[in-house]
XYZ file of C-alpha atoms in Angstrom:
377
model
C -9.006 41.132 26.010
C -9.339 36.904 27.807
C -8.469 35.620 24.227
C -5.426 37.812 24.191
C -3.775 36.690 27.056
C -4.594 32.987 26.551
C -2.141 33.585 23.531
C 0.278 35.730 25.868
C 0.348 33.261 28.835
C 1.362 30.958 26.079
C 4.180 32.274 25.405
C 6.078 31.041 27.932
C 6.596 27.215 26.946
C 6.879 28.129 23.025
C 9.191 26.685 20.629
C 10.633 29.593 19.382
C 11.022 30.144 23.243
C 11.880 27.106 24.169
C 14.838 26.820 20.900
C 16.329 30.266 22.232
C 17.201 28.867 25.811
C 18.235 24.982 24.981
C 20.866 26.989 22.339
C 22.411 29.207 24.575
C 23.892 30.619 21.486
C 27.664 32.847 22.226
C 26.284 35.108 19.364
C 22.689 36.251 18.960
C 20.797 39.170 17.151
C 18.703 41.454 18.936
C 15.898 43.785 17.310
C 14.505 46.558 19.383
C 11.122 48.502 18.025
C 10.075 51.797 20.424
C 7.086 51.903 21.586
C 6.183 55.510 18.704
C 7.166 52.072 15.462
C 4.421 49.575 17.638
C 2.110 52.404 17.952
C 2.232 52.848 14.518
C 2.418 49.873 13.448
C -0.430 48.311 15.161
C -2.599 51.071 15.775
C -2.164 52.891 19.009
C -1.286 56.399 20.636
C 1.305 56.832 23.272
C -1.546 59.258 25.258
C -3.550 56.709 25.421
C -1.041 54.427 26.442
C 0.385 56.491 29.464
C -2.976 57.601 30.238
C -5.601 54.030 30.507
C -3.586 50.568 31.971
C -5.667 48.706 29.804
C -4.489 50.568 26.312
C -1.132 49.719 27.403
C -1.657 46.481 29.354
C -3.609 45.690 25.162
C -1.053 47.102 22.894
C 1.973 45.322 25.213
C 0.168 42.119 25.041
C -0.622 42.817 20.756
C 3.334 43.805 20.130
C 4.726 40.899 21.809
C 2.700 37.825 20.386
C 3.560 40.036 16.555
C 7.109 40.073 17.868
C 7.180 36.284 18.906
C 5.484 35.286 15.900
C 6.912 38.072 13.235
C 10.499 39.147 13.916
C 12.519 35.842 14.217
C 15.333 37.587 16.167
C 16.872 35.809 19.069
C 15.018 37.813 21.812
C 12.854 35.500 24.513
C 9.599 36.582 24.958
C 7.951 35.884 28.156
C 4.352 36.842 29.241
C 5.501 39.591 31.201
C 4.067 43.247 30.945
C 6.478 46.348 32.244
C 5.592 49.512 33.473
C 7.582 51.710 31.631
C 7.385 55.504 31.312
C 11.191 55.866 30.288
C 13.025 59.187 30.998
C 10.803 60.752 32.629
C 10.792 58.744 35.471
C 14.107 60.119 37.285
C 13.467 63.901 36.993
C 10.069 63.616 37.859
C 10.892 61.790 41.326
C 12.894 65.491 41.826
C 10.084 67.696 40.617
C 9.794 67.847 37.110
C 7.222 67.552 35.015
C 6.708 64.777 32.767
C 5.904 65.654 29.066
C 3.439 63.500 27.238
C 3.045 62.782 23.616
C 1.194 60.989 21.209
C 3.755 60.040 18.692
C 6.572 59.939 21.777
C 7.840 58.072 24.824
C 7.034 60.437 27.814
C 10.027 63.375 27.933
C 11.732 65.917 30.822
C 10.552 69.514 30.789
C 13.308 72.446 31.459
C 15.857 71.730 34.519
C 14.740 71.547 37.918
C 18.030 73.390 39.284
C 17.459 76.516 37.048
C 20.230 78.275 40.250
C 22.778 76.774 41.964
C 20.983 77.721 45.613
C 17.585 75.638 43.949
C 19.753 72.410 45.682
C 19.255 72.866 49.515
C 15.031 72.671 48.096
C 15.596 69.109 46.655
C 14.163 66.210 48.794
C 14.904 63.044 48.577
C 12.339 61.355 47.007
C 9.092 59.054 48.192
C 8.430 55.925 46.766
C 4.622 56.455 46.935
C 4.214 60.056 46.381
C 7.197 61.911 44.234
C 6.468 62.666 40.307
C 5.801 59.210 38.432
C 5.210 57.622 40.965
C 1.293 57.809 41.886
C 0.541 56.458 38.979
C 3.190 54.103 37.873
C 1.218 52.577 41.294
C -2.227 52.938 39.293
C -0.832 51.536 37.110
C 0.657 48.070 38.848
C -2.969 47.778 40.449
C -4.715 47.799 37.017
C -2.956 45.544 35.397
C -2.508 42.790 38.050
C -7.292 43.681 38.185
C -7.204 43.524 34.501
C -4.923 40.002 34.038
C -6.992 38.626 37.471
C -3.378 37.819 38.037
C -3.118 35.387 35.794
C -0.348 37.803 34.839
C 2.917 38.625 36.155
C 3.156 42.359 36.372
C 7.166 43.661 36.963
C 7.490 47.112 39.073
C 9.366 49.164 37.090
C 13.147 50.868 38.292
C 15.846 53.641 39.087
C 17.872 53.380 35.632
C 19.445 56.657 34.987
C 22.852 56.404 36.437
C 24.237 59.600 38.756
C 25.757 62.057 36.044
C 22.796 60.930 33.687
C 20.183 62.469 36.439
C 22.309 65.599 37.356
C 22.253 66.125 33.285
C 18.479 66.219 33.291
C 17.954 68.680 36.603
C 20.584 70.897 35.885
C 20.755 70.719 31.943
C 23.932 70.150 30.078
C 25.430 72.722 29.681
C 25.385 74.759 33.155
C 26.233 71.572 34.399
C 29.433 71.619 31.649
C 30.118 75.529 33.719
C 29.407 73.828 37.150
C 32.955 71.259 36.792
C 34.801 74.333 35.972
C 33.191 77.490 38.297
C 31.809 74.987 41.114
C 33.101 71.559 41.074
C 32.169 71.237 44.833
C 28.384 71.865 43.990
C 28.589 69.131 41.427
C 30.015 66.771 44.212
C 26.681 67.951 46.244
C 24.587 67.167 43.111
C 26.192 63.736 42.832
C 26.029 62.235 46.051
C 22.448 63.818 47.100
C 20.964 62.040 43.880
C 23.351 58.961 44.669
C 21.643 58.546 48.010
C 18.074 59.263 46.719
C 18.524 56.454 44.604
C 19.083 54.456 47.404
C 17.079 55.447 49.637
C 14.354 54.984 46.848
C 15.409 51.757 46.273
C 15.297 50.624 49.197
C 11.619 51.535 50.207
C 10.717 49.601 46.126
C 13.011 46.392 47.641
C 10.569 46.476 50.253
C 7.637 46.906 48.695
C 8.644 44.442 45.953
C 9.877 41.884 48.679
C 13.013 41.180 46.999
C 16.674 41.319 48.158
C 18.960 44.684 46.749
C 21.578 43.114 45.753
C 19.011 40.206 43.656
C 19.379 40.832 39.598
C 16.597 37.922 38.799
C 14.130 40.616 38.983
C 14.427 42.011 35.968
C 12.145 44.475 34.506
C 11.307 46.146 31.594
C 12.520 49.574 30.351
C 12.290 51.627 27.000
C 9.981 48.483 25.404
C 13.437 45.387 24.697
C 15.942 46.398 27.492
C 14.734 42.937 30.183
C 16.885 45.092 33.058
C 18.008 44.602 37.297
C 18.638 47.143 40.033
C 22.081 47.439 39.469
C 22.172 48.811 36.123
C 23.157 52.476 34.922
C 22.595 53.888 32.486
C 24.276 57.087 31.208
C 24.296 58.096 27.371
C 25.585 61.556 28.582
C 28.604 59.873 29.608
C 30.628 60.350 26.924
C 34.583 60.541 26.057
C 33.416 63.055 22.959
C 32.269 65.859 25.825
C 34.793 65.559 28.845
C 37.950 64.374 30.124
C 39.163 61.039 31.741
C 40.083 63.260 34.559
C 36.907 64.363 34.893
C 34.837 61.302 34.690
C 37.691 59.859 37.128
C 37.229 62.517 39.945
C 33.787 63.948 39.454
C 31.515 60.847 37.866
C 32.681 57.205 38.571
C 33.163 57.694 42.393
C 29.116 57.731 42.502
C 28.959 54.980 40.007
C 31.656 52.675 41.647
C 29.173 53.587 45.550
C 26.363 52.320 43.673
C 28.346 49.226 42.309
C 29.405 48.516 45.857
C 25.556 49.134 47.360
C 24.073 46.837 44.938
C 26.738 44.244 44.568
C 28.309 44.656 41.740
C 26.573 45.953 38.267
C 25.180 44.158 35.953
C 24.829 46.395 32.969
C 26.643 49.463 32.263
C 24.977 51.627 29.328
C 26.024 54.547 27.429
C 24.986 55.339 23.516
C 28.210 58.133 23.640
C 32.095 57.143 23.168
C 33.164 55.663 26.316
C 36.433 54.667 24.817
C 38.461 56.969 27.437
C 36.929 55.391 30.122
C 37.223 51.801 29.473
C 39.756 50.481 31.687
C 38.362 52.508 35.111
C 34.795 51.174 33.768
C 36.717 47.252 33.467
C 36.422 47.985 37.693
C 33.090 47.320 37.723
C 33.486 43.996 36.629
C 29.894 44.116 34.763
C 28.351 41.269 33.001
C 26.949 42.819 30.068
C 28.633 46.284 28.308
C 27.270 47.992 26.463
C 29.146 49.084 23.350
C 27.973 52.016 21.005
C 28.711 51.980 17.520
C 30.537 55.289 18.271
C 33.000 52.674 21.552
C 35.624 51.140 19.759
C 34.417 48.018 20.190
C 38.098 46.276 19.217
C 39.535 48.316 22.418
C 36.693 47.072 24.441
C 37.810 43.415 23.882
C 41.525 44.284 24.695
C 40.528 45.594 28.131
C 37.403 43.016 29.513
C 38.159 40.439 30.944
C 36.846 37.465 28.866
C 33.280 36.834 30.830
C 31.828 39.761 30.042
C 29.236 39.966 27.762
C 29.192 42.870 25.015
C 26.183 44.122 23.606
C 27.116 45.703 20.761
C 24.751 48.081 18.740
C 24.793 49.618 15.355
C 23.860 52.767 14.455
C 20.020 52.902 14.480
C 20.477 54.995 11.028
C 23.398 55.224 9.479
C 23.680 51.048 9.787
C 19.930 49.828 9.867
C 17.791 52.412 8.395
C 19.446 53.631 5.686
C 21.994 51.650 4.855
C 21.796 48.855 1.592
C 22.276 45.257 2.408
C 26.205 45.193 1.961
C 26.664 48.221 4.778
C 24.996 46.319 6.457
C 27.139 42.846 6.207
C 30.346 44.980 6.723
C 29.516 46.169 10.458
C 27.850 43.048 11.729
C 31.564 41.896 9.894
C 33.466 44.410 11.726
C 32.110 43.327 15.281
C 32.300 40.011 14.842
C 35.937 40.062 13.768
C 36.438 42.825 15.962
C 35.774 40.667 19.607
C 36.815 37.071 18.020
C 35.586 34.758 21.300
C 33.529 36.531 23.093
C 29.774 36.534 24.401
C 28.283 39.265 22.314
C 24.613 40.416 21.774
C 24.094 42.198 18.610
C 21.098 45.023 18.208
C 19.450 46.710 15.802
C 18.158 48.763 18.580
C 16.964 52.750 18.684
C 14.456 52.495 16.454
C 11.625 54.879 16.708
C 11.033 56.232 13.235
C 8.879 54.600 10.527
C 6.406 52.123 10.839
C 6.411 49.074 7.667
C 9.162 50.450 6.244
C 11.135 49.948 9.155
C 9.813 46.546 9.971
C 11.293 45.849 6.523
C 14.682 47.067 6.716
C 15.155 45.433 10.341
C 14.036 42.106 9.034
C 16.664 42.276 6.106
C 19.538 43.347 8.931
C 18.474 39.587 10.515
C 19.126 37.910 7.732
C 22.053 39.440 6.702
C 23.327 39.337 10.206
C 22.820 35.577 10.338
C 24.562 35.196 7.123
C 27.534 37.592 7.614
C 27.893 35.326 11.229
C 27.300 32.106 9.518
C 29.707 32.416 6.996
C 32.494 33.637 9.757
C 32.241 30.941 11.689
């Protein structure tokens, strides 16, 4: 273990990381392999990973060393360990049981609000005792002991936005019906979730000794995202599912409330189609805006201020895993031409299937992306 730790600590000032820090390139290319792919590549299963802090620690060190040495993307690989239960954390805080599996990240069980009246029984989550929190505190303490304080262990935060958590607690179909049948209930639910996040966040920041509005303390989410307090992950915010009117009246007010609470929104994320909502989202002034393959990047480029950086993500299957090289090149070129002069992170991420075949594909994608970019500039 100590040999791995020593090598891991050495990443801090590695030539790769120093080169990337100095370059500060306006357009960068990144790979995001899911934990399931890392497990198959490096030989660990996710039941062991989430039940044994030592396995989690060793596995993270191994995949970050591998990433640093074998995947030449533009991600700075810091010698930091993250505790991350993915999308299972927030619903667990309200009593929904996490589901652990050997081949995929934790998920959450059946909706906790089978009936609207169940909302009155929900309690503000306890930072120490609700849901997955006892496990997270255990992991945090055990990993610090295992590393002897030589490696920084980052404590997780609350990532999911109010609408995302509401969908988890109530279920997609029920919540959409509630919008029609009982809009007051939807507002009550979203207000409760927003208040819960604020109270939980206050306790977290007291525990860590950080300021709520401080975005310098980053934590690691879904393996490859470095995020801070204010982030809003909302894959369920999708213009293909509901209208701008619904977004403006039911969802945006609670996002704006959190924006004010945190003193801004550093990063806004949705894998859905955000095109109808872009003008309203611009008001949150995110420093980094996620633009999925479902969102019109040219429209986003025309709407957002130039200082907003875009995180543009390929479709993981169509644009990467099953794409021939010419399709990869076409998709990358389209992004670069749609947002000229804007700072961009371009990602091949959300990759959860395969192992060595997936690795070969992302290496081809990286090679292709760099060639396309060089031809354009």
